[in-house]
Amino acid sequence: MTQMESFVARGALGLIGALITPYVGRLSFAGQTTSRISNRAMLWLFALSRLAFYLLVFVLLRLTPRGDIPAVYYPFALNVLAGLVPYRDFLCWYAPLHSYIDAFAVFFWRSPAAIILVAIFAEIVMLVIWSSIAKSNLPQRTFRAALLLYLVSPISILVVTIDGKNDVMIGMFLA
């Protein structure tokens, strides 16, 4: 996929999300959709949708990860797997455990896409933890609307599932 095709695909996904979000928000506050779908079902739907996008992009379409993952994270993970220590044996500008977390993923699958998979699982765990906290601290209607809106969020799909931004790990540990 060329840079322009990637830009068009991202724009289309963002446009679809922008069009769907107000509709889903209106449905969720009207109680039409949220009353029929359980919280657990929405969490499963979230997890399955993110894994389906991942499979579509990286397995079926065979697109390669871009940005820092293949250029920085993956080589750092390979350095750790080779027995090198961050800051001592190679220059690293991320937290010292970051390379070890990436190395754990790369150990099982020698691909930059493995690092994205870790970010997806971190986002799933983060949402499960967040939902268990929010369920008891927010009104049910507000909680379910937030859960449904996060489910259809194009930002989550683009930033975590496709780009592999691992900031969700911070969110997971904060939750």
mmCIF file of C-alpha atoms in Angstrom, residues 39-55 117 120-121 123-125 127-128 147 150-151 156 161:
data_model
loop_
_atom_site.group_PDB
_atom_site.id
_atom_site.type_symbol
_atom_site.label_atom_id
_atom_site.label_comp_id
_atom_site.label_asym_id
_atom_site.label_seq_id
_atom_site.Cartn_x
_atom_site.Cartn_y
_atom_site.Cartn_z
ATOM 1 C CA ASN A 39 -21.659 -5.011 29.063
ATOM 2 C CA ARG A 40 -19.761 -8.258 28.719
ATOM 3 C CA ALA A 41 -20.944 -8.645 25.124
ATOM 4 C CA MET A 42 -19.695 -5.127 24.326
ATOM 5 C CA LEU A 43 -16.291 -5.945 25.812
ATOM 6 C CA TRP A 44 -16.114 -9.145 23.763
ATOM 7 C CA LEU A 45 -17.218 -7.247 20.670
ATOM 8 C CA PHE A 46 -14.488 -4.685 21.316
ATOM 9 C CA ALA A 47 -11.813 -7.373 21.651
ATOM 10 C CA LEU A 48 -12.991 -9.311 18.613
ATOM 11 C CA SER A 49 -13.316 -6.189 16.457
ATOM 12 C CA ARG A 50 -9.767 -5.054 17.250
ATOM 13 C CA LEU A 51 -8.359 -8.515 16.586
ATOM 14 C CA ALA A 52 -10.376 -8.696 13.339
ATOM 15 C CA PHE A 53 -8.959 -5.348 12.173
ATOM 16 C CA TYR A 54 -5.479 -6.587 13.071
ATOM 17 C CA LEU A 55 -5.975 -9.796 11.072
ATOM 18 C CA LEU A 117 -0.514 -7.236 19.057
ATOM 19 C CA ILE A 120 -4.005 -4.390 21.300
ATOM 20 C CA PHE A 121 -4.055 -6.800 24.241
ATOM 21 C CA GLU A 123 -5.969 -1.886 25.282
ATOM 22 C CA ILE A 124 -8.362 -4.794 25.811
ATOM 23 C CA VAL A 125 -7.113 -5.297 29.382
ATOM 24 C CA LEU A 127 -10.902 -1.392 28.823
ATOM 25 C CA VAL A 128 -11.875 -4.369 30.989
ATOM 26 C CA LEU A 147 -18.477 1.804 26.433
ATOM 27 C CA TYR A 150 -15.315 3.548 22.698
ATOM 28 C CA LEU A 151 -16.286 0.400 20.811
ATOM 29 C CA SER A 156 -8.699 3.501 18.887
ATOM 30 C CA THR A 161 -4.774 -1.474 16.217
#
